[in-house]
Amino acid sequence: MAHPPLRVGLFVTCLVDLMRPRIGFAALKLLKGAGCEVVVPEGQTCCGQPAYNSGDRRAAQALARKMVREFESCEHVVVPSGSCSGMIRAHYPELLAEFPEERAALDRVVARTRELTDFLVNVAGLTTVPGQFAGTVTYHDSCSGLREMGVKSQPRALLAGVRGLTLKEMATPEYCCGFGGTFAVKYGEISARIADRKCDDVAATQADAVVLGDLGCMLNIEGRILRRGESTRVYHVAEVLAGVEDD
């Protein structure tokens, strides 16, 4: 007897929507390829993390409550970002603690939220991906995905299925890239130094590209690589897995 498809709500994230929408389409392609029925609420915007990190609790709460309302009916909530999924899983319970009447819906959304590669591996059981990549990549472990969502082996397991791709680990893949959301704006010089260390680590692998799971980190590393005059490409893991990195 065939099992019904997993019903998934895709939280695209505001940064992906504004800066690199093809990541969202790549995530959608992967989820559909895994046999999921995907819903993308049209009114979705931001998880509230920028406001939260800046100390604007009221704005963060408004956005968090909006997100919960939009996704509370979804069987699963999948996010192509360790940072945004980490905001939901690790910080929403405290952020929205003063709204006890909404606790049941909040608990459902928090419990059902997964980072994209974690969902594909541990829930959907995806073993085959459509992407192909002729070259070597190195993988950067974004801070929130690693420490708040436990994302480490999942993207590597999926990348192992990409035809033509060779993964070469950098010396310190878990070292921060220097983005840290508003940290990169408030402490630009420190952020740049941290990013340089990350870029040195990437360059030492001589990989054709660096791959990662958070667009904020991706833009930070990509920008620093370009300022250094280097040619290493930078991709979100969903782009490589789905085969849309050069579309």
mmCIF file of C-alpha atoms in Angstrom:
data_model
loop_
_atom_site.group_PDB
_atom_site.id
_atom_site.type_symbol
_atom_site.label_atom_id
_atom_site.label_comp_id
_atom_site.label_asym_id
_atom_site.label_seq_id
_atom_site.Cartn_x
_atom_site.Cartn_y
_atom_site.Cartn_z
ATOM 1 C CA MET A 1 0.000 0.000 0.000
ATOM 2 C CA ALA A 2 1.441 3.362 -1.080
ATOM 3 C CA HIS A 3 2.018 5.935 1.613
ATOM 4 C CA PRO A 4 0.443 9.380 1.124
ATOM 5 C CA PRO A 5 2.930 12.125 0.205
ATOM 6 C CA LEU A 6 4.443 14.210 2.975
ATOM 7 C CA ARG A 7 2.693 17.593 3.151
ATOM 8 C CA VAL A 8 5.383 20.248 3.418
ATOM 9 C CA GLY A 9 5.225 23.992 3.928
ATOM 10 C CA LEU A 10 8.273 25.642 2.351
ATOM 11 C CA PHE A 11 9.458 28.716 4.253
ATOM 12 C CA VAL A 12 11.543 30.375 1.547
ATOM 13 C CA THR A 13 13.110 33.072 3.828
ATOM 14 C CA CYS A 14 13.102 36.762 3.011
ATOM 15 C CA LEU A 15 16.777 36.823 2.019
ATOM 16 C CA VAL A 16 16.318 34.065 -0.553
ATOM 17 C CA ASP A 17 13.187 35.765 -1.894
ATOM 18 C CA LEU A 18 14.941 39.107 -2.267
ATOM 19 C CA MET A 19 18.500 38.135 -3.201
ATOM 20 C CA ARG A 20 18.671 34.634 -4.711
ATOM 21 C CA PRO A 21 15.195 33.231 -5.482
ATOM 22 C CA ARG A 22 16.643 30.333 -7.462
ATOM 23 C CA ILE A 23 17.569 28.753 -4.105
ATOM 24 C CA GLY A 24 13.883 28.614 -3.270
ATOM 25 C CA PHE A 25 13.107 26.995 -6.619
ATOM 26 C CA ALA A 26 15.951 24.522 -6.069
ATOM 27 C CA ALA A 27 14.511 23.595 -2.658
ATOM 28 C CA LEU A 28 11.075 23.163 -4.246
ATOM 29 C CA LYS A 29 12.552 20.895 -6.943
ATOM 30 C CA LEU A 30 14.284 18.729 -4.338
ATOM 31 C CA LEU A 31 11.198 18.427 -2.149
ATOM 32 C CA LYS A 32 8.999 17.465 -5.094
ATOM 33 C CA GLY A 33 11.672 15.015 -6.229
ATOM 34 C CA ALA A 34 11.463 13.426 -2.784
ATOM 35 C CA GLY A 35 7.739 12.862 -3.338
ATOM 36 C CA CYS A 36 6.482 15.686 -1.143
ATOM 37 C CA GLU A 37 3.336 17.724 -1.627
ATOM 38 C CA VAL A 38 4.640 21.282 -1.205
ATOM 39 C CA VAL A 39 2.733 24.387 -0.140
ATOM 40 C CA VAL A 40 4.342 27.838 -0.311
ATOM 41 C CA PRO A 41 2.189 30.355 1.606
ATOM 42 C CA GLU A 42 2.096 33.487 -0.538
ATOM 43 C CA GLY A 43 2.005 35.925 2.361
ATOM 44 C CA GLN A 44 5.176 34.688 4.045
ATOM 45 C CA THR A 45 7.917 37.233 4.668
ATOM 46 C CA CYS A 46 10.532 37.081 7.438
ATOM 47 C CA CYS A 47 11.061 34.852 10.482
ATOM 48 C CA GLY A 48 11.896 37.940 12.564
ATOM 49 C CA GLN A 49 15.546 37.166 13.165
ATOM 50 C CA PRO A 50 16.979 40.559 12.038
ATOM 51 C CA ALA A 51 14.652 42.389 14.423
ATOM 52 C CA TYR A 52 15.376 39.873 17.188
ATOM 53 C CA ASN A 53 19.140 40.266 16.783
ATOM 54 C CA SER A 54 18.767 44.053 16.820
ATOM 55 C CA GLY A 55 16.781 44.067 20.058
ATOM 56 C CA ASP A 56 13.430 45.009 18.497
ATOM 57 C CA ARG A 57 11.402 42.407 20.350
ATOM 58 C CA ARG A 58 7.998 43.775 19.353
ATOM 59 C CA ALA A 59 8.762 43.613 15.626
ATOM 60 C CA ALA A 60 10.289 40.158 16.014
ATOM 61 C CA GLN A 61 7.187 38.942 17.831
ATOM 62 C CA ALA A 62 4.862 40.292 15.142
ATOM 63 C CA LEU A 63 6.783 38.487 12.416
ATOM 64 C CA ALA A 64 7.090 35.271 14.429
ATOM 65 C CA ARG A 65 3.360 35.177 15.189
ATOM 66 C CA LYS A 66 2.615 35.800 11.499
ATOM 67 C CA MET A 67 4.898 32.924 10.484
ATOM 68 C CA VAL A 68 3.225 30.558 12.964
ATOM 69 C CA ARG A 69 -0.247 31.451 11.657
ATOM 70 C CA GLU A 70 0.795 30.848 8.063
ATOM 71 C CA PHE A 71 2.418 27.460 8.688
ATOM 72 C CA GLU A 72 0.515 25.942 11.640
ATOM 73 C CA SER A 73 -1.553 23.660 9.365
ATOM 74 C CA CYS A 74 1.512 22.189 7.634
ATOM 75 C CA GLU A 75 2.574 18.638 8.445
ATOM 76 C CA HIS A 76 6.212 19.674 8.054
ATOM 77 C CA VAL A 77 7.909 23.076 7.759
ATOM 78 C CA VAL A 78 11.110 23.036 5.713
ATOM 79 C CA VAL A 79 13.587 25.909 5.535
ATOM 80 C CA PRO A 80 16.624 26.188 3.196
ATOM 81 C CA SER A 81 18.503 27.959 5.983
ATOM 82 C CA GLY A 82 19.989 26.752 9.244
ATOM 83 C CA SER A 83 19.790 30.303 10.536
ATOM 84 C CA CYS A 84 16.070 30.848 9.977
ATOM 85 C CA SER A 85 15.113 27.307 11.003
ATOM 86 C CA GLY A 86 17.276 27.795 14.093
ATOM 87 C CA MET A 87 15.446 31.020 14.889
ATOM 88 C CA ILE A 88 12.150 29.136 14.828
ATOM 89 C CA ARG A 89 13.288 26.060 16.743
ATOM 90 C CA ALA A 90 15.620 27.651 19.295
ATOM 91 C CA HIS A 91 14.205 31.130 19.888
ATOM 92 C CA TYR A 92 10.467 31.223 19.124
ATOM 93 C CA PRO A 93 9.436 29.474 22.383
ATOM 94 C CA GLU A 94 11.028 32.208 24.508
ATOM 95 C CA LEU A 95 10.156 35.032 22.119
ATOM 96 C CA LEU A 96 6.458 34.156 22.130
ATOM 97 C CA ALA A 97 6.179 32.970 25.739
ATOM 98 C CA GLU A 98 3.956 35.927 26.619
ATOM 99 C CA PHE A 99 1.227 34.701 24.238
ATOM 100 C CA PRO A 100 0.052 31.529 26.016
ATOM 101 C CA GLU A 101 -3.162 31.422 24.008
ATOM 102 C CA GLU A 102 -1.049 30.725 20.913
ATOM 103 C CA ARG A 103 1.148 28.101 22.559
ATOM 104 C CA ALA A 104 -0.430 25.056 20.920
ATOM 105 C CA ALA A 105 0.069 26.404 17.401
ATOM 106 C CA LEU A 106 3.592 27.556 18.274
ATOM 107 C CA ASP A 107 4.554 24.140 19.624
ATOM 108 C CA ARG A 108 3.273 22.449 16.465
ATOM 109 C CA VAL A 109 5.296 24.714 14.172
ATOM 110 C CA VAL A 110 8.462 24.495 16.274
ATOM 111 C CA ALA A 111 8.310 20.695 16.436
ATOM 112 C CA ARG A 112 7.679 20.376 12.702
ATOM 113 C CA THR A 113 10.417 22.744 11.492
ATOM 114 C CA ARG A 114 13.493 21.225 9.847
ATOM 115 C CA GLU A 115 16.425 22.544 7.844
ATOM 116 C CA LEU A 116 16.220 21.450 4.200
ATOM 117 C CA THR A 117 19.025 18.865 4.008
ATOM 118 C CA ASP A 118 18.094 17.424 7.402
ATOM 119 C CA PHE A 119 14.516 16.957 6.228
ATOM 120 C CA LEU A 120 15.558 15.395 2.930
ATOM 121 C CA VAL A 121 17.846 12.878 4.647
ATOM 122 C CA ASN A 122 16.097 12.097 7.933
ATOM 123 C CA VAL A 123 12.420 12.538 7.084
ATOM 124 C CA ALA A 124 11.967 12.167 3.321
ATOM 125 C CA GLY A 125 14.734 9.561 3.004
ATOM 126 C CA LEU A 126 16.025 11.067 -0.233
ATOM 127 C CA THR A 127 18.847 9.015 -1.746
ATOM 128 C CA THR A 128 19.012 10.282 -5.343
ATOM 129 C CA VAL A 129 19.501 13.909 -6.414
ATOM 130 C CA PRO A 130 19.326 15.357 -9.946
ATOM 131 C CA GLY A 131 22.372 17.616 -9.713
ATOM 132 C CA GLN A 132 25.726 17.090 -11.364
ATOM 133 C CA PHE A 133 28.908 19.066 -10.854
ATOM 134 C CA ALA A 134 32.176 18.589 -12.726
ATOM 135 C CA GLY A 135 34.728 19.552 -10.118
ATOM 136 C CA THR A 136 35.744 19.804 -6.496
ATOM 137 C CA VAL A 137 33.792 21.559 -3.753
ATOM 138 C CA THR A 138 34.444 22.286 -0.096
ATOM 139 C CA TYR A 139 31.656 22.658 2.454
ATOM 140 C CA HIS A 140 31.249 25.444 5.031
ATOM 141 C CA ASP A 141 29.243 24.594 8.156
ATOM 142 C CA SER A 142 27.173 27.666 8.958
ATOM 143 C CA CYS A 143 27.041 28.432 12.670
ATOM 144 C CA SER A 144 23.288 28.271 13.318
ATOM 145 C CA GLY A 145 22.703 25.226 11.148
ATOM 146 C CA LEU A 146 25.474 23.339 12.897
ATOM 147 C CA ARG A 147 24.885 24.420 16.476
ATOM 148 C CA GLU A 148 21.130 25.000 16.625
ATOM 149 C CA MET A 149 19.872 22.464 14.062
ATOM 150 C CA GLY A 150 22.527 19.739 14.148
ATOM 151 C CA VAL A 151 23.270 19.977 10.443
ATOM 152 C CA LYS A 152 26.628 18.400 9.639
ATOM 153 C CA SER A 153 26.496 15.013 7.952
ATOM 154 C CA GLN A 154 23.226 15.570 6.070
ATOM 155 C CA PRO A 155 24.449 17.948 3.321
ATOM 156 C CA ARG A 156 27.596 15.868 2.859
ATOM 157 C CA ALA A 157 25.542 12.697 2.447
ATOM 158 C CA LEU A 158 23.483 14.371 -0.275
ATOM 159 C CA LEU A 159 26.497 15.921 -2.010
ATOM 160 C CA ALA A 160 28.003 12.435 -2.227
ATOM 161 C CA GLY A 161 25.185 11.606 -4.641
ATOM 162 C CA VAL A 162 25.947 14.461 -7.056
ATOM 163 C CA ARG A 163 27.488 13.043 -10.229
ATOM 164 C CA GLY A 164 31.007 14.298 -10.936
ATOM 165 C CA LEU A 165 31.381 16.090 -7.597
ATOM 166 C CA THR A 166 34.355 15.563 -5.304
ATOM 167 C CA LEU A 167 34.181 16.919 -1.761
ATOM 168 C CA LYS A 168 37.424 18.176 -0.216
ATOM 169 C CA GLU A 169 37.144 19.304 3.379
ATOM 170 C CA MET A 170 38.790 22.538 4.477
ATOM 171 C CA ALA A 171 40.869 22.600 7.667
ATOM 172 C CA THR A 172 38.221 24.388 9.755
ATOM 173 C CA PRO A 173 34.801 23.943 8.097
ATOM 174 C CA GLU A 174 33.014 24.816 11.359
ATOM 175 C CA TYR A 175 34.785 28.167 11.794
ATOM 176 C CA CYS A 176 32.492 31.218 11.445
ATOM 177 C CA CYS A 177 32.506 33.195 8.183
ATOM 178 C CA GLY A 178 32.064 36.505 10.015
ATOM 179 C CA PHE A 179 28.515 37.255 8.882
ATOM 180 C CA GLY A 180 26.460 36.790 12.045
ATOM 181 C CA GLY A 181 23.556 38.833 10.687
ATOM 182 C CA THR A 182 23.760 42.339 12.124
ATOM 183 C CA PHE A 183 27.255 41.563 13.496
ATOM 184 C CA ALA A 184 28.713 42.119 10.016
ATOM 185 C CA VAL A 185 27.102 45.575 9.939
ATOM 186 C CA LYS A 186 27.973 46.647 13.489
ATOM 187 C CA TYR A 187 31.513 45.274 13.494
ATOM 188 C CA GLY A 188 32.563 45.445 9.868
ATOM 189 C CA GLU A 189 36.335 45.339 10.411
ATOM 190 C CA ILE A 190 36.165 42.329 12.729
ATOM 191 C CA SER A 191 33.769 40.594 10.350
ATOM 192 C CA ALA A 192 36.126 41.183 7.427
ATOM 193 C CA ARG A 193 39.050 39.661 9.345
ATOM 194 C CA ILE A 194 36.982 36.581 10.177
ATOM 195 C CA ALA A 195 35.834 36.312 6.563
ATOM 196 C CA ASP A 196 39.449 36.521 5.369
ATOM 197 C CA ARG A 197 40.384 33.591 7.580
ATOM 198 C CA LYS A 198 37.502 31.594 6.121
ATOM 199 C CA CYS A 199 38.498 32.536 2.578
ATOM 200 C CA ASP A 200 42.101 31.517 3.265
ATOM 201 C CA ASP A 201 40.810 28.129 4.398
ATOM 202 C CA VAL A 202 38.673 27.780 1.266
ATOM 203 C CA ALA A 203 41.558 28.793 -1.006
ATOM 204 C CA ALA A 204 43.876 26.241 0.590
ATOM 205 C CA THR A 205 41.624 23.416 -0.615
ATOM 206 C CA GLN A 206 41.956 24.618 -4.235
ATOM 207 C CA ALA A 207 38.303 23.654 -4.671
ATOM 208 C CA ASP A 208 36.338 24.984 -7.615
ATOM 209 C CA ALA A 209 33.511 26.073 -5.327
ATOM 210 C CA VAL A 210 32.499 26.465 -1.709
ATOM 211 C CA VAL A 211 29.038 25.150 -0.856
ATOM 212 C CA LEU A 212 26.908 25.983 2.190
ATOM 213 C CA GLY A 213 23.385 26.068 3.541
ATOM 214 C CA ASP A 214 22.757 29.707 4.487
ATOM 215 C CA LEU A 215 22.411 32.569 2.021
ATOM 216 C CA GLY A 216 23.629 35.181 4.523
ATOM 217 C CA CYS A 217 26.924 33.339 4.963
ATOM 218 C CA MET A 218 27.005 32.654 1.241
ATOM 219 C CA LEU A 219 26.760 36.335 0.322
ATOM 220 C CA ASN A 220 29.356 37.255 2.945
ATOM 221 C CA ILE A 221 31.896 34.707 1.702
ATOM 222 C CA GLU A 222 31.142 35.441 -1.952
ATOM 223 C CA GLY A 223 31.600 39.171 -1.419
ATOM 224 C CA ARG A 224 34.921 38.679 0.336
ATOM 225 C CA ILE A 225 36.184 36.303 -2.352
ATOM 226 C CA LEU A 226 35.339 38.858 -5.036
ATOM 227 C CA ARG A 227 37.078 41.670 -3.126
ATOM 228 C CA ARG A 228 40.177 39.490 -2.874
ATOM 229 C CA GLY A 229 40.151 39.027 -6.636
ATOM 230 C CA GLU A 230 39.680 35.262 -6.398
ATOM 231 C CA SER A 231 37.553 33.084 -8.664
ATOM 232 C CA THR A 232 36.159 30.392 -6.339
ATOM 233 C CA ARG A 233 32.453 29.996 -6.969
ATOM 234 C CA VAL A 234 29.969 30.038 -4.086
ATOM 235 C CA TYR A 235 26.736 28.026 -4.108
ATOM 236 C CA HIS A 236 23.903 27.171 -1.793
ATOM 237 C CA VAL A 237 23.777 23.410 -1.290
ATOM 238 C CA ALA A 238 20.247 23.274 -2.733
ATOM 239 C CA GLU A 239 21.496 24.729 -6.022
ATOM 240 C CA VAL A 240 24.147 22.034 -6.405
ATOM 241 C CA LEU A 241 21.854 19.187 -5.344
ATOM 242 C CA ALA A 242 19.088 20.302 -7.696
ATOM 243 C CA GLY A 243 21.422 21.109 -10.567
ATOM 244 C CA VAL A 244 20.454 24.768 -10.972
ATOM 245 C CA GLU A 245 23.735 26.443 -10.000
ATOM 246 C CA ASP A 246 24.471 27.569 -13.550
ATOM 247 C CA ASP A 247 20.920 28.364 -14.706
#
